[in-house]
mmCIF file of C-alpha atoms in Angstrom:
data_model
loop_
_atom_site.group_PDB
_atom_site.id
_atom_site.type_symbol
_atom_site.label_atom_id
_atom_site.label_comp_id
_atom_site.label_asym_id
_atom_site.label_seq_id
_atom_site.Cartn_x
_atom_site.Cartn_y
_atom_site.Cartn_z
ATOM 1 C CA MET A 1 129.591 176.289 201.416
ATOM 2 C CA LYS A 2 132.406 178.802 201.812
ATOM 3 C CA ARG A 3 133.129 179.301 198.129
ATOM 4 C CA THR A 4 129.369 179.368 197.077
ATOM 5 C CA ASP A 5 129.186 182.030 200.054
ATOM 6 C CA LEU A 6 131.849 183.494 197.765
ATOM 7 C CA THR A 7 130.395 183.556 195.131
ATOM 8 C CA TRP A 8 127.344 184.715 195.540
ATOM 9 C CA GLY A 9 128.637 187.947 197.862
ATOM 10 C CA ALA A 10 131.083 189.031 194.386
ATOM 11 C CA PRO A 11 128.007 189.293 192.391
ATOM 12 C CA GLN A 12 126.286 191.300 195.019
ATOM 13 C CA THR A 13 129.112 193.508 195.897
ATOM 14 C CA GLU A 14 129.272 194.484 191.533
ATOM 15 C CA ARG A 15 125.875 195.037 191.725
ATOM 16 C CA ALA A 16 126.144 197.844 194.767
ATOM 17 C CA ASP A 17 128.964 198.955 192.667
ATOM 18 C CA ALA A 18 127.137 199.303 189.659
ATOM 19 C CA ALA A 19 124.031 200.914 191.304
ATOM 20 C CA ARG A 20 126.363 203.335 192.537
ATOM 21 C CA ASN A 21 128.033 204.252 189.318
ATOM 22 C CA ARG A 22 124.881 204.637 187.721
ATOM 23 C CA GLN A 23 123.555 206.973 190.290
ATOM 24 C CA HIS A 24 126.554 209.023 190.110
ATOM 25 C CA LEU A 25 126.496 208.798 186.244
ATOM 26 C CA ILE A 26 122.816 210.192 186.145
ATOM 27 C CA ALA A 27 123.833 212.742 188.937
ATOM 28 C CA THR A 28 126.550 213.644 186.867
ATOM 29 C CA ALA A 29 124.286 214.380 183.538
ATOM 30 C CA ARG A 30 121.795 216.115 185.432
ATOM 31 C CA GLU A 31 124.229 218.589 186.323
ATOM 32 C CA MET A 32 125.815 218.762 182.466
ATOM 33 C CA LEU A 33 121.887 218.811 181.851
ATOM 34 C CA ALA A 34 121.339 222.081 183.850
ATOM 35 C CA GLU A 35 124.827 223.446 182.941
ATOM 36 C CA VAL A 36 126.116 223.233 179.661
ATOM 37 C CA GLY A 37 122.825 221.654 177.943
ATOM 38 C CA ALA A 38 121.702 218.133 176.354
ATOM 39 C CA GLU A 39 123.430 219.131 173.296
ATOM 40 C CA ARG A 40 126.410 218.773 174.772
ATOM 41 C CA ILE A 41 126.140 215.758 176.563
ATOM 42 C CA THR A 42 128.326 212.794 175.047
ATOM 43 C CA MET A 43 129.545 209.420 176.304
ATOM 44 C CA ASP A 44 133.689 210.705 176.554
ATOM 45 C CA ALA A 45 131.826 214.030 178.177
ATOM 46 C CA LEU A 46 130.256 212.188 180.679
ATOM 47 C CA ALA A 47 133.146 209.546 181.324
ATOM 48 C CA GLU A 48 135.404 212.718 181.899
ATOM 49 C CA ARG A 49 133.096 214.617 184.348
ATOM 50 C CA SER A 50 132.003 211.496 186.113
ATOM 51 C CA GLY A 51 135.641 210.718 186.602
ATOM 52 C CA LEU A 52 134.752 207.034 185.400
ATOM 53 C CA GLY A 53 136.097 205.025 182.512
ATOM 54 C CA LYS A 54 134.454 205.263 179.183
ATOM 55 C CA GLY A 55 133.559 201.783 179.332
ATOM 56 C CA THR A 56 131.538 201.730 182.536
ATOM 57 C CA VAL A 57 129.647 204.431 180.927
ATOM 58 C CA PHE A 58 129.411 202.143 177.562
ATOM 59 C CA ARG A 59 128.147 199.638 179.836
ATOM 60 C CA ARG A 60 126.001 201.700 181.578
ATOM 61 C CA PHE A 61 123.769 203.492 179.355
ATOM 62 C CA GLY A 62 125.426 201.799 176.302
ATOM 63 C CA THR A 63 124.599 204.436 173.555
ATOM 64 C CA ARG A 64 124.483 208.321 174.341
ATOM 65 C CA ALA A 65 120.813 208.510 173.613
ATOM 66 C CA GLY A 66 120.920 205.361 176.381
ATOM 67 C CA ILE A 67 121.866 208.088 178.656
ATOM 68 C CA PHE A 68 118.698 210.157 178.248
ATOM 69 C CA ALA A 69 116.124 207.081 178.359
ATOM 70 C CA ALA A 70 117.997 206.580 181.638
ATOM 71 C CA LEU A 71 117.299 210.597 182.446
ATOM 72 C CA LEU A 72 113.598 210.032 181.534
ATOM 73 C CA ASP A 73 113.090 206.902 183.185
ATOM 74 C CA ASP A 74 114.562 208.036 186.764
ATOM 75 C CA GLY A 75 112.144 210.983 185.712
ATOM 76 C CA GLU A 76 109.048 209.081 184.824
ATOM 77 C CA ARG A 77 108.704 206.689 188.412
ATOM 78 C CA ALA A 78 107.574 209.929 190.809
ATOM 79 C CA PHE A 79 105.014 210.041 187.534
ATOM 80 C CA GLN A 80 104.630 206.666 187.719
ATOM 81 C CA GLU A 81 103.821 206.863 192.065
ATOM 82 C CA LEU A 82 101.289 209.212 191.002
ATOM 83 C CA VAL A 83 99.058 207.132 188.033
ATOM 84 C CA LEU A 84 99.576 203.599 190.100
ATOM 85 C CA ALA A 85 98.677 205.070 194.120
ATOM 86 C CA GLY A 86 98.123 208.852 193.743
ATOM 87 C CA PRO A 87 95.073 211.153 193.625
ATOM 88 C CA PRO A 88 92.071 210.421 191.907
ATOM 89 C CA PRO A 89 90.870 210.913 188.840
ATOM 90 C CA LEU A 90 94.879 210.507 188.010
ATOM 91 C CA GLY A 91 95.354 207.129 190.388
ATOM 92 C CA PRO A 92 93.017 204.645 191.292
ATOM 93 C CA GLY A 93 89.253 205.126 192.603
ATOM 94 C CA ALA A 94 87.743 207.617 189.489
ATOM 95 C CA PRO A 95 85.741 206.129 186.466
ATOM 96 C CA PRO A 96 88.130 204.398 184.098
ATOM 97 C CA PHE A 97 87.341 207.589 181.125
ATOM 98 C CA ASP A 98 88.063 210.065 183.906
ATOM 99 C CA ARG A 99 91.799 208.471 183.979
ATOM 100 C CA LEU A 100 91.979 208.303 180.800
ATOM 101 C CA VAL A 101 91.635 212.059 179.935
ATOM 102 C CA ALA A 102 93.411 212.688 183.073
ATOM 103 C CA TYR A 103 96.478 209.954 182.178
ATOM 104 C CA GLY A 104 96.465 211.871 178.558
ATOM 105 C CA GLN A 105 97.052 215.375 180.325
ATOM 106 C CA ALA A 106 99.564 214.179 182.722
ATOM 107 C CA ARG A 107 101.711 212.174 180.434
ATOM 108 C CA ILE A 108 101.395 215.951 177.897
ATOM 109 C CA ARG A 109 103.005 217.858 180.941
ATOM 110 C CA PHE A 110 105.872 215.323 182.328
ATOM 111 C CA LEU A 111 106.505 215.182 178.055
ATOM 112 C CA MET A 112 106.522 218.864 177.681
ATOM 113 C CA GLU A 113 108.476 219.406 180.774
ATOM 114 C CA HIS A 114 110.610 216.062 179.510
ATOM 115 C CA GLN A 115 110.773 217.069 176.058
ATOM 116 C CA GLU A 116 114.511 217.810 175.190
ATOM 117 C CA ILE A 117 115.587 214.813 177.419
ATOM 118 C CA ALA A 118 112.174 212.484 175.798
ATOM 119 C CA ARG A 119 113.741 213.672 172.140
ATOM 120 C CA ALA A 120 117.323 213.118 172.811
ATOM 121 C CA ALA A 121 116.574 209.722 174.074
ATOM 122 C CA LEU A 122 115.140 208.543 170.397
ATOM 123 C CA ASP A 123 117.785 207.178 168.393
ATOM 124 C CA GLY A 124 116.697 205.101 165.012
ATOM 125 C CA ARG A 125 120.073 203.521 164.752
ATOM 126 C CA GLN A 126 119.011 201.207 167.727
ATOM 127 C CA PRO A 127 116.505 198.869 167.794
ATOM 128 C CA ILE A 128 113.383 199.408 169.363
ATOM 129 C CA PRO A 129 113.642 198.042 173.051
ATOM 130 C CA ALA A 130 111.217 194.685 174.378
ATOM 131 C CA GLY A 131 108.418 196.171 175.933
ATOM 132 C CA ALA A 132 108.304 198.904 174.001
ATOM 133 C CA GLN A 133 109.133 203.024 174.945
ATOM 134 C CA THR A 134 107.142 204.115 177.074
ATOM 135 C CA PRO A 135 105.594 200.320 178.300
ATOM 136 C CA LEU A 136 103.983 202.445 181.234
ATOM 137 C CA SER A 137 101.424 204.333 178.628
ATOM 138 C CA GLN A 138 101.019 201.761 176.720
ATOM 139 C CA THR A 139 99.863 199.195 179.396
ATOM 140 C CA HIS A 140 97.555 201.690 181.442
ATOM 141 C CA ILE A 141 95.769 203.072 178.258
ATOM 142 C CA ARG A 142 95.347 199.161 177.247
ATOM 143 C CA MET A 143 93.914 198.568 181.376
ATOM 144 C CA LEU A 144 91.405 201.852 181.220
ATOM 145 C CA LEU A 145 90.458 200.844 177.835
ATOM 146 C CA GLY A 146 89.582 197.340 179.045
ATOM 147 C CA GLN A 147 87.493 198.941 181.593
ATOM 148 C CA ILE A 148 85.253 200.736 179.158
ATOM 149 C CA ASP A 149 82.473 199.324 176.944
ATOM 150 C CA LEU A 150 83.845 199.616 173.980
ATOM 151 C CA GLY A 151 82.361 197.090 171.989
ATOM 152 C CA PRO A 152 84.383 194.723 169.355
ATOM 153 C CA THR A 153 87.386 196.075 169.236
ATOM 154 C CA ASN A 154 91.398 195.406 168.855
ATOM 155 C CA LEU A 155 92.245 197.231 172.412
ATOM 156 C CA ASP A 156 96.010 196.255 172.352
ATOM 157 C CA LEU A 157 96.397 198.175 168.506
ATOM 158 C CA LEU A 158 94.023 200.791 170.211
ATOM 159 C CA ALA A 159 95.912 201.415 173.225
ATOM 160 C CA VAL A 160 99.158 201.759 170.784
ATOM 161 C CA GLN A 161 97.632 203.925 168.531
ATOM 162 C CA LEU A 162 96.370 206.079 171.217
ATOM 163 C CA THR A 163 99.871 206.111 173.041
ATOM 164 C CA GLY A 164 101.120 207.514 169.684
ATOM 165 C CA ALA A 165 98.418 210.220 169.018
ATOM 166 C CA LEU A 166 100.036 210.605 173.403
ATOM 167 C CA ASP A 167 103.677 210.808 172.693
ATOM 168 C CA GLY A 168 103.435 211.445 168.539
ATOM 169 C CA PRO A 169 103.332 215.491 168.304
ATOM 170 C CA LEU A 170 105.432 216.170 171.226
ATOM 171 C CA LEU A 171 108.655 213.331 170.163
ATOM 172 C CA LEU A 172 108.074 213.291 166.217
ATOM 173 C CA TYR A 173 106.224 216.962 165.163
ATOM 174 C CA MET A 174 106.107 219.423 167.422
ATOM 175 C CA GLN A 175 109.135 221.593 168.178
ATOM 176 C CA PRO A 176 109.766 222.331 172.199
ATOM 177 C CA THR A 177 109.153 226.068 172.988
ATOM 178 C CA ALA A 178 111.094 227.773 175.329
ATOM 179 C CA GLU A 179 108.740 230.631 175.928
ATOM 180 C CA ALA A 180 106.390 229.773 178.918
ATOM 181 C CA PRO A 181 103.149 231.308 177.964
ATOM 182 C CA LEU A 182 103.443 229.609 174.181
ATOM 183 C CA SER A 183 104.387 226.878 176.193
ATOM 184 C CA GLN A 184 101.572 226.772 178.738
ATOM 185 C CA ARG A 185 99.074 227.527 175.677
ATOM 186 C CA VAL A 186 100.534 223.967 173.594
ATOM 187 C CA GLU A 187 99.987 221.992 176.531
ATOM 188 C CA LEU A 188 95.929 223.257 177.379
ATOM 189 C CA LEU A 189 95.441 223.156 173.783
ATOM 190 C CA LEU A 190 97.014 219.345 173.385
ATOM 191 C CA SER A 191 95.210 218.357 176.569
ATOM 192 C CA GLU A 192 91.828 219.825 175.628
ATOM 193 C CA SER A 193 92.143 217.747 171.727
ATOM 194 C CA TRP A 194 93.292 214.479 174.030
ATOM 195 C CA HIS A 195 89.754 214.848 175.498
ATOM 196 C CA ASP A 196 88.313 215.611 172.623
ATOM 197 C CA LEU A 197 90.297 212.737 170.946
ATOM 198 C CA VAL A 198 89.197 210.024 173.590
ATOM 199 C CA ARG A 199 85.913 211.013 173.950
ATOM 200 C CA ARG A 200 85.124 209.989 170.315
ATOM 201 C CA VAL A 201 86.873 207.410 170.772
ATOM 202 C CA CYS A 202 84.914 206.083 174.061
ATOM 203 C CA ARG A 203 81.149 207.121 173.056
ATOM 204 C CA PRO A 204 78.691 204.230 172.780
ATOM 205 C CA MET B 1 124.028 242.890 131.593
ATOM 206 C CA LYS B 2 126.714 240.618 130.843
ATOM 207 C CA ARG B 3 128.007 240.626 134.860
ATOM 208 C CA THR B 4 124.402 239.653 135.531
ATOM 209 C CA ASP B 5 124.022 236.810 133.529
ATOM 210 C CA LEU B 6 127.542 235.467 134.742
ATOM 211 C CA THR B 7 126.197 236.292 138.303
ATOM 212 C CA TRP B 8 122.719 234.379 137.001
ATOM 213 C CA GLY B 9 124.678 231.249 135.242
ATOM 214 C CA ALA B 10 126.698 230.628 138.241
ATOM 215 C CA PRO B 11 124.308 229.096 140.719
ATOM 216 C CA GLN B 12 123.171 227.114 137.995
ATOM 217 C CA THR B 13 125.897 225.353 137.464
ATOM 218 C CA GLU B 14 126.148 224.794 141.081
ATOM 219 C CA ARG B 15 122.604 223.900 141.788
ATOM 220 C CA ALA B 16 123.220 221.327 138.567
ATOM 221 C CA ASP B 17 126.179 219.710 140.459
ATOM 222 C CA ALA B 18 124.730 220.049 143.713
ATOM 223 C CA ALA B 19 121.837 217.693 142.224
ATOM 224 C CA ARG B 20 124.187 215.267 140.344
ATOM 225 C CA ASN B 21 126.055 214.724 143.720
ATOM 226 C CA ARG B 22 122.699 214.309 145.289
ATOM 227 C CA GLN B 23 121.800 211.933 143.279
ATOM 228 C CA HIS B 24 124.811 210.000 143.153
ATOM 229 C CA LEU B 25 124.879 209.837 146.772
ATOM 230 C CA ILE B 26 121.144 209.079 147.098
ATOM 231 C CA ALA B 27 122.138 205.781 144.328
ATOM 232 C CA THR B 28 125.329 204.515 146.480
ATOM 233 C CA ALA B 29 123.049 204.724 149.965
ATOM 234 C CA ARG B 30 120.914 202.927 147.879
ATOM 235 C CA GLU B 31 123.059 200.211 147.143
ATOM 236 C CA MET B 32 125.422 200.247 150.542
ATOM 237 C CA LEU B 33 121.519 199.306 152.204
ATOM 238 C CA ALA B 34 121.084 196.213 149.362
ATOM 239 C CA GLU B 35 124.437 195.098 150.326
ATOM 240 C CA VAL B 36 125.579 195.711 153.289
ATOM 241 C CA GLY B 37 122.164 197.243 155.295
ATOM 242 C CA ALA B 38 121.200 200.451 157.163
ATOM 243 C CA GLU B 39 123.805 199.901 160.289
ATOM 244 C CA ARG B 40 126.580 200.074 158.229
ATOM 245 C CA ILE B 41 125.915 203.284 156.330
ATOM 246 C CA THR B 42 127.880 206.037 157.778
ATOM 247 C CA MET B 43 128.658 209.407 156.429
ATOM 248 C CA ASP B 44 132.499 208.691 156.328
ATOM 249 C CA ALA B 45 131.367 205.487 154.649
ATOM 250 C CA LEU B 46 129.062 207.218 152.019
ATOM 251 C CA ALA B 47 132.006 209.507 151.203
ATOM 252 C CA GLU B 48 134.337 206.849 150.702
ATOM 253 C CA ARG B 49 132.063 204.432 148.468
ATOM 254 C CA SER B 50 130.739 207.309 146.132
ATOM 255 C CA GLY B 51 134.234 208.877 145.763
ATOM 256 C CA LEU B 52 133.020 212.231 147.343
ATOM 257 C CA GLY B 53 134.572 214.321 149.749
ATOM 258 C CA LYS B 54 133.101 214.160 153.672
ATOM 259 C CA GLY B 55 132.780 217.673 153.308
ATOM 260 C CA THR B 56 129.842 217.334 149.776
ATOM 261 C CA VAL B 57 128.285 214.668 152.201
ATOM 262 C CA PHE B 58 127.504 216.849 155.452
ATOM 263 C CA ARG B 59 126.590 219.652 152.840
ATOM 264 C CA ARG B 60 124.032 217.518 151.218
ATOM 265 C CA PHE B 61 123.006 215.366 154.490
ATOM 266 C CA GLY B 62 123.636 217.537 157.324
ATOM 267 C CA THR B 63 123.546 214.084 159.251
ATOM 268 C CA ARG B 64 123.827 210.934 159.450
ATOM 269 C CA ALA B 65 119.938 210.337 159.886
ATOM 270 C CA GLY B 66 119.876 213.262 157.404
ATOM 271 C CA ILE B 67 120.532 210.568 154.575
ATOM 272 C CA PHE B 68 118.132 207.924 155.832
ATOM 273 C CA ALA B 69 115.952 211.218 155.669
ATOM 274 C CA ALA B 70 116.333 211.823 152.085
ATOM 275 C CA LEU B 71 115.914 208.407 151.163
ATOM 276 C CA LEU B 72 112.654 208.110 152.333
ATOM 277 C CA ASP B 73 112.087 211.665 151.369
ATOM 278 C CA ASP B 74 112.881 209.841 147.739
ATOM 279 C CA GLY B 75 110.428 206.988 148.447
ATOM 280 C CA GLU B 76 107.683 209.344 149.120
ATOM 281 C CA ARG B 77 107.127 210.818 146.013
ATOM 282 C CA ALA B 78 105.843 207.526 143.763
ATOM 283 C CA PHE B 79 103.482 207.239 147.280
ATOM 284 C CA GLN B 80 102.660 210.927 147.250
ATOM 285 C CA GLU B 81 101.795 211.083 143.833
ATOM 286 C CA LEU B 82 99.318 208.004 144.011
ATOM 287 C CA VAL B 83 97.664 210.062 147.203
ATOM 288 C CA LEU B 84 97.588 213.427 145.004
ATOM 289 C CA ALA B 85 96.355 211.930 141.333
ATOM 290 C CA GLY B 86 95.995 207.835 141.885
ATOM 291 C CA PRO B 87 93.030 206.439 141.713
ATOM 292 C CA PRO B 88 90.038 206.711 144.327
ATOM 293 C CA PRO B 89 89.379 205.719 147.373
ATOM 294 C CA LEU B 90 93.752 206.710 147.713
ATOM 295 C CA GLY B 91 93.428 209.429 145.257
ATOM 296 C CA PRO B 92 90.393 212.093 144.922
ATOM 297 C CA GLY B 93 87.180 211.257 144.113
ATOM 298 C CA ALA B 94 86.158 209.299 147.040
ATOM 299 C CA PRO B 95 84.112 210.522 150.131
ATOM 300 C CA PRO B 96 86.882 211.853 152.537
ATOM 301 C CA PHE B 97 85.840 209.209 154.987
ATOM 302 C CA ASP B 98 87.066 206.721 152.531
ATOM 303 C CA ARG B 99 90.017 208.564 151.546
ATOM 304 C CA LEU B 100 91.422 209.081 155.141
ATOM 305 C CA VAL B 101 90.651 205.135 155.668
ATOM 306 C CA ALA B 102 92.335 204.472 152.191
ATOM 307 C CA TYR B 103 95.339 206.740 153.501
ATOM 308 C CA GLY B 104 96.338 205.290 156.781
ATOM 309 C CA GLN B 105 96.034 202.326 155.264
ATOM 310 C CA ALA B 106 98.200 203.084 152.481
ATOM 311 C CA ARG B 107 100.792 204.783 155.071
ATOM 312 C CA ILE B 108 100.812 201.822 157.418
ATOM 313 C CA ARG B 109 101.888 199.567 154.317
ATOM 314 C CA PHE B 110 104.601 201.996 153.205
ATOM 315 C CA LEU B 111 105.773 202.481 156.558
ATOM 316 C CA MET B 112 106.347 198.812 157.073
ATOM 317 C CA GLU B 113 108.215 198.830 153.565
ATOM 318 C CA HIS B 114 110.379 202.053 154.640
ATOM 319 C CA GLN B 115 111.000 200.869 158.414
ATOM 320 C CA GLU B 116 114.135 200.105 158.740
ATOM 321 C CA ILE B 117 114.983 203.759 156.288
ATOM 322 C CA ALA B 118 111.991 205.470 158.493
ATOM 323 C CA ARG B 119 113.478 204.539 161.895
ATOM 324 C CA ALA B 120 116.956 205.537 161.018
ATOM 325 C CA ALA B 121 116.092 208.953 159.613
ATOM 326 C CA LEU B 122 114.630 209.469 163.702
ATOM 327 C CA ASP B 123 117.554 211.535 165.801
ATOM 328 C CA GLY B 124 116.788 212.901 168.635
ATOM 329 C CA ARG B 125 119.657 214.689 169.465
ATOM 330 C CA GLN B 126 118.096 216.797 165.805
ATOM 331 C CA PRO B 127 115.745 219.464 166.211
ATOM 332 C CA ILE B 128 112.651 218.707 164.970
ATOM 333 C CA PRO B 129 112.254 220.042 160.858
ATOM 334 C CA ALA B 130 110.123 223.105 160.256
ATOM 335 C CA GLY B 131 107.011 221.592 159.048
ATOM 336 C CA ALA B 132 107.378 218.107 160.723
ATOM 337 C CA GLN B 133 108.860 214.857 159.675
ATOM 338 C CA THR B 134 105.738 213.820 158.169
ATOM 339 C CA PRO B 135 104.035 216.977 156.127
ATOM 340 C CA LEU B 136 101.896 215.460 153.448
ATOM 341 C CA SER B 137 100.268 213.572 156.187
ATOM 342 C CA GLN B 138 99.271 215.566 158.735
ATOM 343 C CA THR B 139 98.124 218.186 155.589
ATOM 344 C CA HIS B 140 96.202 215.933 154.218
ATOM 345 C CA ILE B 141 94.683 214.422 156.948
ATOM 346 C CA ARG B 142 93.964 217.811 158.112
ATOM 347 C CA MET B 143 92.500 218.273 154.859
ATOM 348 C CA LEU B 144 90.645 215.322 154.793
ATOM 349 C CA LEU B 145 89.210 215.778 158.302
ATOM 350 C CA GLY B 146 87.904 219.713 157.353
ATOM 351 C CA GLN B 147 85.703 217.770 154.522
ATOM 352 C CA ILE B 148 83.880 215.110 157.317
ATOM 353 C CA ASP B 149 81.421 216.574 159.471
ATOM 354 C CA LEU B 150 82.876 216.215 163.093
ATOM 355 C CA GLY B 151 81.037 219.449 164.838
ATOM 356 C CA PRO B 152 83.610 221.708 167.526
ATOM 357 C CA THR B 153 87.319 220.195 167.068
ATOM 358 C CA ASN B 154 90.318 221.608 166.820
ATOM 359 C CA LEU B 155 91.209 220.247 163.302
ATOM 360 C CA ASP B 156 94.626 220.795 163.382
ATOM 361 C CA LEU B 157 95.727 218.880 166.642
ATOM 362 C CA LEU B 158 93.562 216.263 165.899
ATOM 363 C CA ALA B 159 94.856 216.270 162.555
ATOM 364 C CA VAL B 160 98.525 215.625 164.565
ATOM 365 C CA GLN B 161 97.318 213.569 167.110
ATOM 366 C CA LEU B 162 96.117 210.889 163.822
ATOM 367 C CA THR B 163 99.185 211.052 162.471
ATOM 368 C CA GLY B 164 101.009 209.984 165.260
ATOM 369 C CA ALA B 165 98.329 207.290 166.113
ATOM 370 C CA LEU B 166 99.692 206.069 162.597
ATOM 371 C CA ASP B 167 103.215 206.639 162.638
ATOM 372 C CA GLY B 168 104.061 206.037 166.178
ATOM 373 C CA PRO B 169 103.626 202.472 166.693
ATOM 374 C CA LEU B 170 105.665 201.530 163.792
ATOM 375 C CA LEU B 171 107.985 204.542 164.638
ATOM 376 C CA LEU B 172 108.421 204.560 168.214
ATOM 377 C CA TYR B 173 106.811 200.966 169.284
ATOM 378 C CA MET B 174 106.722 198.315 167.189
ATOM 379 C CA GLN B 175 110.248 195.996 166.459
ATOM 380 C CA PRO B 176 110.045 195.537 162.375
ATOM 381 C CA THR B 177 109.943 191.923 161.716
ATOM 382 C CA ALA B 178 111.246 189.954 158.930
ATOM 383 C CA GLU B 179 109.323 187.419 158.437
ATOM 384 C CA ALA B 180 106.793 187.688 155.674
ATOM 385 C CA PRO B 181 103.637 186.213 157.352
ATOM 386 C CA LEU B 182 104.106 187.453 160.776
ATOM 387 C CA SER B 183 104.814 191.376 158.573
ATOM 388 C CA GLN B 184 101.451 191.045 156.759
ATOM 389 C CA ARG B 185 99.542 189.681 159.396
ATOM 390 C CA VAL B 186 100.751 193.012 161.756
ATOM 391 C CA GLU B 187 99.980 195.232 158.969
ATOM 392 C CA LEU B 188 96.517 193.448 158.293
ATOM 393 C CA LEU B 189 96.078 194.027 161.891
ATOM 394 C CA LEU B 190 97.145 197.640 162.353
ATOM 395 C CA SER B 191 94.901 198.496 158.894
ATOM 396 C CA GLU B 192 91.725 197.151 160.595
ATOM 397 C CA SER B 193 92.758 199.276 164.198
ATOM 398 C CA TRP B 194 93.227 202.123 162.464
ATOM 399 C CA HIS B 195 89.980 201.795 160.232
ATOM 400 C CA ASP B 196 88.306 201.449 163.489
ATOM 401 C CA LEU B 197 89.969 204.270 165.044
ATOM 402 C CA VAL B 198 88.564 206.559 162.235
ATOM 403 C CA ARG B 199 85.229 205.338 162.411
ATOM 404 C CA ARG B 200 85.132 206.152 166.262
ATOM 405 C CA VAL B 201 87.167 209.098 165.958
ATOM 406 C CA CYS B 202 84.505 210.800 162.828
ATOM 407 C CA ARG B 203 81.443 208.770 163.803
ATOM 408 C CA PRO B 204 78.574 211.482 164.009
#
């Protein structure tokens, strides 16, 4: 029993260590992001600045893009909370169509605020992670589509396409802009356009 | 006049050299792609295999992703020809809605055939190229939307969103598959889903 206890004990300690390292690395990456910008964040630079070994950084993130995926994931938690349990129409309690409009508009805002990180998390050398890069978007859009009467249609693929319509512009085609008024204008136009798109897709 | 002639002469020679180098590098990259796979193509490996200097490879492509962007661009030329001057409904001569359906289906086929290269051309560390990564898709979809009576709508943004709906699934979310029957099934489903999406978007 003692040996079993030890066996159970060891990984737990390791997991706590690993979690601490991960948090420390993410905090360090956030500092670097604010101070020197995304471009200067590399596996080596993060290891040096954090005082942890390169091996640890590699095990936590796999690739440079993995650092940004972790930063994005961290930022997505608060957003996810609002979607799952915040006030309607983003949160539960509003009709599914209104939630779909609100979700897209909130996601556009989130992506515009995190565009640099979200872009830097893209790495075509890496395989697409199982469950895709925006599991929340796809799953949530799919769920809402299922609550709207759309007639016979492949809801899974429609959800993937609408996720692409939402993420594609900011991840693949549109340059980020640092000018606040222009950026607000782009956000407004994209939000209106998303509303128009889902209105067209969902009308009976 | 002689000096002017010489001045005109020199860049021309240089351009011919540059074009030759580019073609040689693309041919070499294609060989490597077939023999060792995309993963093993790096700036260094391409320089070594082509017998050209690293500086030349860097000047031609900028980054590793740039090599794949050039390979993709090369493959896109034949596709572009079919869209601009091939038989209808992909080429000119069919109603704009039919061309929009046919364009999406052809683009899905093209992306599925070139998914590895298209993914490897993504590099979030690089700024989004001016004119975006799929200038043909956006421009062509925008042109066709302009010929369909859609009522008041922002056609430019709708075109960007539909391009995202077309590219997003294969570039961002869906794992490539090497099994031919599964791959054909995915292509068929995506094509049907694209048809459904544009039918919904374009109905009066």
